[in-house]
Amino acid sequence: MGRLRTKGKAGAAKNYMTRSAAVKKLQCSLADFRRLCILKGIFPREPRSRKKANKGSSAPTSFYYTKDIAYLAHEPILKKLREHKAFAKKLSRALGRGEWSSAKSLEENKPVYRLDHIIKERYPTFIDAVRDIDDALCMVFLFASLPSNSRLPPELVENCARLAAEWQLYVIHSRALRKVFLSIKGVYYQAEVMDQTVTWLVPYQFTQNVPADVDIRVMLTFLELYQTLLSFVFFKLYTDAGLVYPPPLDTKKDENAAGVNAFSLQDNSRQISGKPTHTTASSQITGKLVKQTIKSIAANSEVDSEDVEMAISDSAADADEDFTPIPSSKDQTTVALPTLRTLSTLPQTLSTDLFSPYTFFLSRETPRPIFEFVVRSFGGRIGWPPSSGAGSPFDELDPSITHVIIDRPPAKKEESSEERELRSRRKYVQPQWIVDCINAGKILLEEPYSQGKILPPHLSPFGEHDGAYIPASAEVAPAEGEEGSDDGTVEEDQAHRDALDTVMDAVTEEPTSLRTAELVAEAAGVDFGSFEATVKQAAKKIGKKADAEADRGESDMNKMMMSNKQRKLYEKVKYSREKKDAEVRLFLQPFAKLMAHTQLSKNNFK
């Protein structure tokens, strides 16, 4: 006879636990339970049948895995939280009785917990930690820009600002920055660190306010974990780069709003050069030198011959021994982990010395922290006026300045001969030119970005995924020397569009139709570059259609092998995906019409 199964003691009722039951089992408050779940990375789960998991009740509640709650029960932080609760009671009792010495003793022995073991548990390897620092950087840069108040102590804001500056210093030193995008939310940066792509958002330097309806306690719990994580990661990055961590801070420069320049990068060899080390010249020691040294020692002191021979053989073996890998008898494929040396030899996707030949000067209305970080990350020199902070390496009259980044219209006043000479030797560009050069991977023409001109569209460099929005303005503009015909009217543009449509329709497997379309395009005055691009676009569309038909046939065959339940789930997923694509097309339709109307207005204006 099998074992009897009791209702509520097996299946989903045993595997899941409600939040109230979890709090009751752990014997902690709801706030402490929420903090534990955030720190340990435990989140609510959705059972297949909420009624079965809740033992027959259909009341709305959150469910957790029973094993996760059992895992939390052995957490050392839970013990510290209980000790802190007892400490708070003892402290309030001492303050109420006026026992000031006892209260002071309790405050000095307040229980404090550390998160080091949690970081090691959640991130077994260093690459895992680097891959997961995107949210941590966003949170740290956000809190670094917030004002301190009763809910945000000033020490917390200062620590976040220090971590943000340390990250920027490392990115500048390693030339790891790859993409920049100026958005409404803030500035998006993307860097490549240890062959991992790290993207973070930095808010603009406006006066920030913490809304009253935001639960700051949850954000502070995440921030507590992120600060510890970033400290671990930065220590490893700085140590691998041969730098001292944490970088020394000059308090005088920091008080004068020097920003990142208040920190100084120091080589780690300076710190260990004063310590007596015996392995600094180990690569130059040979077995012959070791033997001679031991013989001289044996001649000056009475040493047994056996010990001398043993020392000679051991030291010679240590000096001359090289590691030779022996191939395994079994056929096993080993994957080499990336190291700092192997990653440095990888080909760079972007020139990290893009601005090295140039010297920039920021005008007072340009945000200095953004463009100082960006220009220095690509090897350029940059200066700023004293009103933007201390620490500028040169002033405005420096003759080596090649570009002035300015964001105000040209002043209508008479210039002196010296100012006119300076302006003739420099190029005055708007800040967007810096970011567009980085995203393009080359130095663009300064003329479209000159002072006071209407800027070209600032396109996002992150539109690489399928279905990304690419506006019509992203097309390549003609060079300065190319000019349109004098009678460039709407009729000619319409003829060009008709010819390109004919090309799109004629791209088939028959070469005669393609030849006819080429003659039509030539008669309409369409240049060969546009004709070739249209042919490629049409061929790509035909290829996609053929692939779609093949995928449709394969999906039909796969659906025949599915069960009814799997087929219904597949149809539901397919319906939701098509609905989402329809919403995206509906959203982009007004923008497409607006771009077409704008292009038509430009042609009429010409």
XYZ file of C-alpha atoms in Angstrom:
606
model
C 0.000 0.000 0.000
C 1.408 3.396 -0.987
C 1.920 6.288 1.351
C -1.179 8.360 2.027
C -1.013 11.941 0.751
C -2.470 14.626 2.976
C -4.007 17.730 1.423
C -1.707 20.755 1.707
C 1.389 18.651 2.481
C 2.613 17.829 -1.041
C 2.867 19.336 -4.508
C 2.475 23.086 -4.984
C 1.306 23.608 -1.395
C 4.643 22.255 -0.195
C 6.885 23.880 -2.820
C 5.492 27.401 -2.387
C 5.052 29.608 0.650
C 3.177 32.867 1.070
C 4.955 36.028 2.164
C 3.184 36.167 5.537
C 4.124 32.540 6.233
C 7.743 33.292 5.273
C 7.903 36.308 7.614
C 6.402 34.203 10.404
C 8.907 31.402 9.861
C 11.928 33.723 9.770
C 10.639 35.688 12.812
C 11.504 39.066 11.350
C 9.646 42.182 10.291
C 8.361 42.766 6.777
C 10.997 45.451 6.157
C 13.802 43.101 7.215
C 12.362 40.341 5.024
C 12.292 42.681 2.047
C 15.887 43.707 2.725
C 17.000 40.074 2.957
C 15.312 39.189 -0.334
C 16.980 42.116 -2.116
C 20.429 41.328 -0.760
C 20.224 37.599 -1.470
C 18.537 37.944 -4.859
C 15.321 36.116 -3.950
C 12.135 37.266 -5.654
C 8.468 36.147 -5.732
C 7.477 33.229 -7.929
C 4.289 32.566 -9.848
C 2.907 29.030 -9.384
C 0.904 27.274 -12.051
C -2.155 27.100 -9.820
C -2.380 29.838 -7.226
C -5.291 28.082 -5.563
C -3.326 24.861 -5.051
C -0.268 26.736 -3.824
C -2.396 28.689 -1.333
C -4.007 25.469 -0.023
C -7.401 26.084 -1.573
C -7.613 29.837 -0.953
C -7.926 32.269 -3.856
C -6.852 35.371 -1.901
C -4.258 37.531 -3.705
C -0.788 37.081 -2.210
C 2.877 36.720 -3.139
C 4.518 33.301 -3.270
C 8.111 32.263 -2.652
C 9.888 28.964 -3.040
C 10.007 27.071 0.243
C 13.636 26.185 -0.437
C 14.488 29.892 -0.816
C 12.978 30.661 2.575
C 14.882 27.748 4.115
C 18.008 29.206 2.493
C 17.313 32.574 4.136
C 16.879 30.996 7.556
C 20.643 30.272 7.738
C 21.759 33.727 6.613
C 24.194 35.475 9.037
C 22.633 38.864 8.233
C 19.337 37.648 9.699
C 21.113 37.062 13.001
C 22.612 40.564 12.857
C 19.188 42.077 12.186
C 17.804 40.353 15.258
C 20.740 41.644 17.310
C 20.091 45.142 15.977
C 16.445 44.891 17.050
C 17.536 43.974 20.591
C 20.108 46.787 20.512
C 17.427 49.342 19.559
C 15.283 48.258 22.525
C 18.203 48.485 24.973
C 19.227 51.890 23.624
C 15.722 53.341 23.894
C 15.424 51.984 27.450
C 18.781 53.527 28.448
C 17.879 56.877 26.924
C 14.502 56.840 28.650
C 16.111 56.210 32.035
C 18.814 58.832 31.482
C 21.670 56.293 31.597
C 23.963 58.194 29.284
C 27.107 56.139 29.894
C 25.227 52.914 29.181
C 23.710 54.430 26.035
C 27.163 55.539 24.844
C 28.575 52.055 25.463
C 25.698 50.489 23.531
C 26.211 52.886 20.610
C 29.903 52.022 20.414
C 29.126 48.287 20.331
C 26.299 48.527 17.822
C 25.994 45.356 15.685
C 27.125 45.894 12.088
C 26.843 43.387 9.238
C 28.968 43.030 6.111
C 27.953 41.999 2.613
C 31.241 40.501 1.438
C 30.046 36.907 1.603
C 26.888 37.790 -0.368
C 28.955 39.287 -3.198
C 31.060 36.104 -3.347
C 27.929 33.950 -3.375
C 26.081 35.843 -6.080
C 29.111 36.411 -8.323
C 31.366 33.322 -8.352
C 33.721 34.798 -10.983
C 34.923 38.296 -11.669
C 33.435 38.298 -15.186
C 29.991 37.671 -13.669
C 30.401 40.742 -11.480
C 31.523 42.959 -14.384
C 28.595 41.748 -16.465
C 26.144 42.826 -13.754
C 27.368 46.313 -12.834
C 25.106 48.223 -15.255
C 22.333 48.782 -12.710
C 24.871 49.426 -9.966
C 26.522 52.244 -11.942
C 23.153 53.809 -12.826
C 22.110 53.787 -9.171
C 25.424 55.196 -7.920
C 25.466 58.040 -10.472
C 21.841 58.843 -9.603
C 22.481 59.121 -5.866
C 25.683 61.084 -6.491
C 23.555 63.858 -8.054
C 20.892 63.944 -5.297
C 20.968 66.505 -2.475
C 21.413 65.208 1.058
C 18.452 65.428 3.427
C 17.024 63.612 6.442
C 16.508 60.438 4.392
C 19.828 60.673 2.505
C 22.835 61.282 4.784
C 25.685 63.332 3.277
C 28.154 60.471 3.826
C 26.104 58.294 1.479
C 26.065 60.917 -1.283
C 29.810 61.498 -0.898
C 30.537 57.780 -1.137
C 28.453 57.514 -4.313
C 30.284 60.498 -5.814
C 33.614 58.856 -4.943
C 32.623 55.573 -6.601
C 31.397 57.431 -9.706
C 34.697 59.319 -9.971
C 36.709 56.103 -9.531
C 34.806 54.440 -12.367
C 35.321 57.420 -14.677
C 39.025 57.490 -13.842
C 39.414 53.831 -14.746
C 37.501 54.243 -18.034
C 39.712 57.231 -18.913
C 42.869 55.333 -18.022
C 41.928 52.166 -19.924
C 40.328 53.997 -22.896
C 37.318 51.699 -22.572
C 34.570 54.130 -23.684
C 32.834 53.167 -26.945
C 29.472 54.952 -27.376
C 27.771 58.094 -26.053
C 24.185 59.243 -26.513
C 22.655 62.504 -25.264
C 19.029 61.723 -24.425
C 16.252 63.455 -22.511
C 16.772 61.258 -19.448
C 20.503 61.881 -19.329
C 23.700 60.731 -21.003
C 24.026 57.074 -21.968
C 27.575 55.707 -21.959
C 28.815 52.318 -23.132
C 32.242 50.876 -22.367
C 34.025 47.576 -22.970
C 35.639 46.261 -19.782
C 37.186 42.770 -19.676
C 35.464 41.975 -22.999
C 32.091 42.806 -21.420
C 29.760 45.594 -22.595
C 28.792 47.926 -19.744
C 26.069 50.549 -20.335
C 25.056 53.130 -17.746
C 23.017 56.323 -17.521
C 24.215 59.569 -15.948
C 21.593 62.253 -15.191
C 22.177 65.865 -16.134
C 23.435 68.207 -13.432
C 20.155 69.860 -12.592
C 18.670 70.409 -9.162
C 17.192 67.055 -8.219
C 14.383 66.410 -5.754
C 13.416 63.103 -4.179
C 9.633 62.634 -4.586
C 7.747 61.931 -1.387
C 5.869 58.978 -2.896
C 9.098 57.091 -3.720
C 9.986 54.346 -1.234
C 13.577 55.392 -0.648
C 14.214 52.464 1.702
C 14.043 49.923 -1.116
C 16.439 51.984 -3.242
C 18.831 52.362 -0.310
C 18.881 48.589 0.169
C 19.811 48.098 -3.480
C 22.386 50.874 -3.167
C 23.933 49.179 -0.140
C 24.494 46.023 -2.182
C 25.708 47.941 -5.235
C 28.278 49.933 -3.273
C 29.863 46.750 -1.952
C 29.806 45.171 -5.414
C 31.455 48.188 -7.059
C 34.126 48.331 -4.349
C 35.055 44.720 -5.100
C 35.063 45.274 -8.866
C 37.029 48.536 -8.748
C 39.675 47.032 -6.476
C 40.207 44.177 -8.931
C 40.265 46.472 -11.976
C 42.696 48.928 -10.415
C 44.962 46.152 -9.140
C 45.088 44.423 -12.539
C 45.937 47.753 -14.158
C 48.794 48.299 -11.670
C 47.100 51.235 -9.924
C 46.588 52.083 -6.276
C 43.060 51.628 -4.960
C 41.418 53.733 -3.694
C 43.030 56.610 -5.624
C 44.246 59.416 -3.347
C 41.954 62.443 -3.058
C 43.212 66.022 -2.911
C 40.802 67.747 -0.519
C 41.715 71.280 -1.666
C 40.942 70.479 -5.302
C 37.765 68.720 -4.255
C 36.603 71.789 -2.335
C 37.264 73.933 -5.425
C 34.971 71.712 -7.559
C 37.780 69.978 -9.436
C 35.631 66.864 -9.895
C 37.524 63.908 -11.316
C 40.781 65.883 -11.272
C 40.713 65.844 -7.470
C 41.706 62.161 -7.646
C 45.174 61.146 -8.800
C 46.108 57.785 -10.304
C 49.272 56.317 -8.813
C 51.264 53.346 -10.011
C 51.115 50.395 -7.653
C 54.864 49.803 -8.032
C 55.516 52.934 -5.957
C 53.751 51.379 -3.017
C 55.667 48.125 -3.058
C 59.061 49.501 -4.126
C 60.077 50.271 -0.535
C 59.309 46.763 0.726
C 62.133 44.168 0.603
C 61.181 41.601 -1.998
C 63.182 38.610 -3.136
C 61.252 37.862 -6.305
C 61.720 41.115 -8.241
C 64.602 39.746 -10.291
C 63.505 36.147 -10.379
C 63.251 36.203 -14.149
C 66.993 37.100 -14.396
C 68.244 34.393 -11.987
C 69.773 31.360 -13.638
C 70.775 27.984 -12.302
C 74.471 28.787 -12.752
C 74.188 31.935 -10.651
C 72.380 30.031 -7.905
C 75.097 27.379 -7.799
C 77.856 29.976 -7.542
C 76.051 31.770 -4.732
C 75.536 28.594 -2.732
C 79.166 27.584 -3.228
C 80.342 30.936 -1.890
C 78.067 30.553 1.128
C 79.360 27.010 1.721
C 82.954 28.224 1.590
C 82.359 30.890 4.237
C 80.330 28.755 6.634
C 80.466 25.166 7.789
C 77.593 23.469 6.025
C 77.065 19.775 5.450
C 77.787 18.608 1.941
C 74.487 16.813 1.683
C 72.526 19.955 2.524
C 74.526 21.956 -0.012
C 73.871 19.445 -2.802
C 70.183 19.341 -1.926
C 69.953 23.139 -1.923
C 71.786 23.326 -5.256
C 69.504 20.805 -6.905
C 66.305 22.353 -5.513
C 67.163 25.965 -6.388
C 68.447 25.028 -9.830
C 65.267 23.121 -10.497
C 63.159 26.069 -9.393
C 65.122 28.483 -11.586
C 65.326 26.391 -14.750
C 61.970 24.644 -14.520
C 59.423 25.646 -17.161
C 55.837 24.561 -17.298
C 55.238 22.297 -20.286
C 51.622 21.379 -20.895
C 51.104 17.631 -21.399
C 48.230 16.743 -23.728
C 45.542 14.648 -22.105
C 44.837 11.154 -23.321
C 41.126 11.957 -23.403
C 39.618 14.172 -26.073
C 38.483 17.157 -23.993
C 37.959 20.701 -25.198
C 39.153 23.323 -22.743
C 37.973 26.914 -22.797
C 40.582 29.496 -21.806
C 39.314 32.180 -19.459
C 39.973 35.771 -20.604
C 42.793 37.543 -18.808
C 43.970 41.140 -18.884
C 46.886 40.250 -21.175
C 44.747 38.366 -23.706
C 42.065 41.039 -23.723
C 44.612 43.778 -24.409
C 45.668 41.986 -27.601
C 42.141 41.854 -29.027
C 41.424 44.184 -31.974
C 39.740 47.403 -30.905
C 36.351 48.181 -32.406
C 36.963 51.933 -32.186
C 40.011 54.161 -32.305
C 40.717 55.111 -28.698
C 43.053 57.938 -29.801
C 40.380 59.762 -31.764
C 40.975 63.179 -30.121
C 44.687 62.806 -29.339
C 45.816 65.349 -32.015
C 43.395 68.014 -30.730
C 43.155 70.360 -27.760
C 39.699 71.502 -26.629
C 38.453 74.365 -24.529
C 34.988 74.375 -22.944
C 32.922 77.511 -22.775
C 31.225 78.316 -19.488
C 27.734 77.170 -20.555
C 28.915 73.685 -21.619
C 28.576 70.922 -18.975
C 32.146 70.223 -17.996
C 31.857 66.746 -16.320
C 30.316 65.174 -19.430
C 32.749 66.444 -22.050
C 35.824 66.296 -19.852
C 35.179 62.586 -19.330
C 34.413 61.963 -23.015
C 37.374 63.879 -24.461
C 39.903 62.447 -22.015
C 38.620 58.922 -22.689
C 39.693 59.329 -26.320
C 43.105 60.851 -25.677
C 42.295 64.543 -26.078
C 43.424 67.471 -23.932
C 40.730 69.734 -22.523
C 40.571 72.936 -20.508
C 37.824 75.091 -19.016
C 37.347 78.542 -17.513
C 37.763 79.106 -13.740
C 33.993 79.517 -13.369
C 33.557 75.819 -14.221
C 35.877 74.664 -11.442
C 39.530 74.388 -10.561
C 42.147 72.138 -12.089
C 42.195 73.293 -15.723
C 45.566 72.407 -17.329
C 45.582 75.575 -19.492
C 43.645 78.809 -19.936
C 41.622 80.252 -22.799
C 44.580 82.042 -24.399
C 46.652 78.895 -24.859
C 47.960 78.786 -28.462
C 47.629 74.978 -28.691
C 43.791 75.062 -28.556
C 42.334 73.679 -31.795
C 38.602 73.477 -30.965
C 36.324 75.528 -28.742
C 33.147 73.747 -27.620
C 30.503 76.436 -27.385
C 26.731 76.225 -26.995
C 25.502 79.799 -27.475
C 24.792 81.897 -30.587
C 27.580 84.147 -31.905
C 27.792 87.511 -30.200
C 27.038 90.589 -32.310
C 29.945 92.789 -31.316
C 33.098 94.096 -32.836
C 36.113 91.837 -32.317
C 39.626 93.064 -31.727
C 42.476 91.979 -33.957
C 43.713 89.484 -31.341
C 40.278 87.885 -30.978
C 39.901 87.729 -34.749
C 43.284 86.030 -35.063
C 42.394 83.499 -32.323
C 39.064 82.737 -34.009
C 40.782 82.155 -37.346
C 43.159 79.602 -35.799
C 40.435 77.709 -33.919
C 37.251 75.930 -34.835
C 34.125 76.723 -32.847
C 31.807 73.694 -32.687
C 28.716 72.758 -30.736
C 28.888 69.938 -28.139
C 27.029 67.449 -30.332
C 30.040 67.300 -32.672
C 32.094 65.519 -29.987
C 29.476 62.808 -29.431
C 28.745 62.291 -33.134
C 32.463 61.864 -33.861
C 32.689 59.142 -31.210
C 29.645 57.276 -32.495
C 30.844 57.549 -36.104
C 34.353 56.400 -35.176
C 35.987 59.235 -37.129
C 36.382 63.013 -37.132
C 33.398 64.571 -38.878
C 33.280 67.886 -40.720
C 32.977 70.830 -38.342
C 30.928 72.994 -40.713
C 27.465 71.449 -39.965
C 28.191 71.833 -36.233
C 29.472 75.396 -36.282
C 28.400 77.936 -33.709
C 24.790 79.049 -34.111
C 23.874 76.566 -36.870
C 20.915 74.168 -36.794
C 22.361 70.803 -35.835
C 21.811 67.560 -37.759
C 19.726 64.873 -36.010
C 21.484 63.228 -33.074
C 20.897 59.516 -33.702
C 21.163 56.817 -31.078
C 24.154 54.474 -31.553
C 22.284 51.655 -29.798
C 19.861 50.895 -32.680
C 21.507 47.625 -33.682
C 18.730 45.192 -32.741
C 15.970 44.054 -35.068
C 13.060 46.447 -35.309
C 15.055 49.467 -34.105
C 13.785 52.873 -35.165
C 16.031 54.349 -37.904
C 14.709 57.690 -39.209
C 15.040 58.787 -42.811
C 17.561 61.451 -41.750
C 20.095 58.693 -41.070
C 20.781 58.380 -44.791
C 24.167 59.547 -45.978
C 24.163 63.197 -46.996
C 26.001 64.280 -50.172
C 29.434 65.825 -49.904
C 29.987 69.557 -49.940
C 31.204 69.614 -53.549
C 28.133 67.842 -54.887
C 25.386 70.205 -55.914
C 21.951 69.442 -57.270
C 20.751 70.676 -60.610
C 19.545 74.217 -60.864
C 15.997 73.135 -61.667
C 15.669 70.674 -58.755
C 11.916 70.632 -58.420
C 9.342 68.376 -56.933
C 8.713 66.811 -60.359
C 12.320 65.579 -60.600
C 12.149 64.096 -57.122
C 8.911 62.372 -58.050
C 10.555 60.997 -61.210
C 13.473 59.697 -59.150
C 11.106 58.003 -56.720
C 9.137 56.438 -59.579
C 12.338 55.135 -61.135
C 13.478 53.628 -57.836
C 10.073 52.000 -57.382
C 10.465 50.469 -60.843
C 13.845 49.120 -59.793
C 12.323 47.606 -56.659
C 9.656 45.863 -58.722
C 12.099 44.641 -61.377
C 14.615 42.898 -59.101
C 13.748 39.279 -59.902
C 15.659 36.307 -61.182
C 15.336 37.502 -64.801
C 18.327 39.655 -65.849
C 16.379 41.357 -68.686
C 13.955 43.036 -66.284
C 16.852 44.336 -64.196
C 18.529 45.737 -67.322
C 15.306 47.510 -68.285
C 15.028 49.020 -64.800
C 18.633 50.241 -65.070
C 17.838 52.034 -68.319
C 14.732 53.622 -66.784
C 16.734 54.843 -63.786
C 19.465 56.245 -66.053
C 16.889 58.115 -68.118
C 15.344 59.584 -64.945
C 18.757 60.893 -63.800
C 19.207 58.548 -60.841
C 22.874 58.170 -59.913
C 24.455 54.727 -59.865
C 24.961 54.707 -56.083
C 21.239 55.118 -55.406
C 20.421 52.519 -58.071
C 22.826 49.974 -56.549
C 21.537 50.619 -53.008
C 17.953 50.110 -54.190
C 18.885 46.831 -55.912
C 20.533 45.556 -52.735
C 17.545 46.585 -50.659
C 15.130 44.815 -53.007
C 17.274 41.670 -53.094
C 17.383 41.654 -49.319
C 13.603 41.984 -49.163
C 13.185 39.050 -51.568
C 15.585 36.970 -49.501
C 13.680 37.782 -46.320
C 10.421 36.808 -48.012
C 11.896 33.470 -49.106
C 13.242 32.843 -45.613
C 9.857 33.721 -44.138
C 8.132 31.246 -46.437
C 10.629 28.535 -45.493
C 10.191 29.307 -41.792
C 6.418 29.248 -42.219
C 6.554 25.783 -43.784
C 8.860 24.533 -41.072
C 6.654 26.004 -38.339
C 3.609 24.282 -39.892
C 5.436 20.969 -39.741
C 6.417 21.608 -36.140
C 2.846 22.509 -35.197
C 1.676 19.150 -36.529
C 3.959 17.433 -34.004
C 2.692 19.493 -31.052
C 0.089 18.510 -28.559
C -3.094 20.548 -28.199
C -1.800 22.317 -25.106
C 1.520 23.222 -26.729
C -0.223 24.401 -29.902
C -2.541 26.698 -27.947
C 0.404 28.148 -26.005
C 2.314 28.695 -29.250
C -0.639 30.476 -30.851
C -1.004 32.696 -27.794
C 2.674 33.706 -27.911
C 2.452 34.328 -31.653
C -0.659 36.483 -31.227
C 0.958 38.626 -28.521
C 4.057 39.125 -30.681
C 2.021 40.203 -33.723
C -0.009 42.562 -31.536
C 3.170 44.167 -30.228
C 4.548 44.617 -33.757
C 1.270 46.217 -34.836
C 1.469 48.669 -31.944
C 5.044 49.597 -32.917
C 4.022 50.203 -36.538
C 1.055 52.296 -35.383
C 3.348 54.329 -33.169
C 5.900 54.989 -35.925
C 3.335 55.860 -38.610
C 2.940 59.575 -37.629
C 6.726 59.992 -37.548
C 7.081 58.555 -41.047
C 4.430 60.945 -42.356
C 6.127 63.855 -40.607
C 9.520 62.986 -42.109
C 7.994 62.703 -45.603
C 6.251 66.078 -45.195
C 9.499 67.654 -43.974
C 11.410 66.305 -46.965
C 8.754 67.597 -49.339
C 8.880 71.032 -47.707
C 12.663 71.143 -48.137
C 12.353 70.300 -51.824
C 9.727 73.012 -52.314
C 11.952 75.480 -50.543
C 14.822 74.656 -52.909
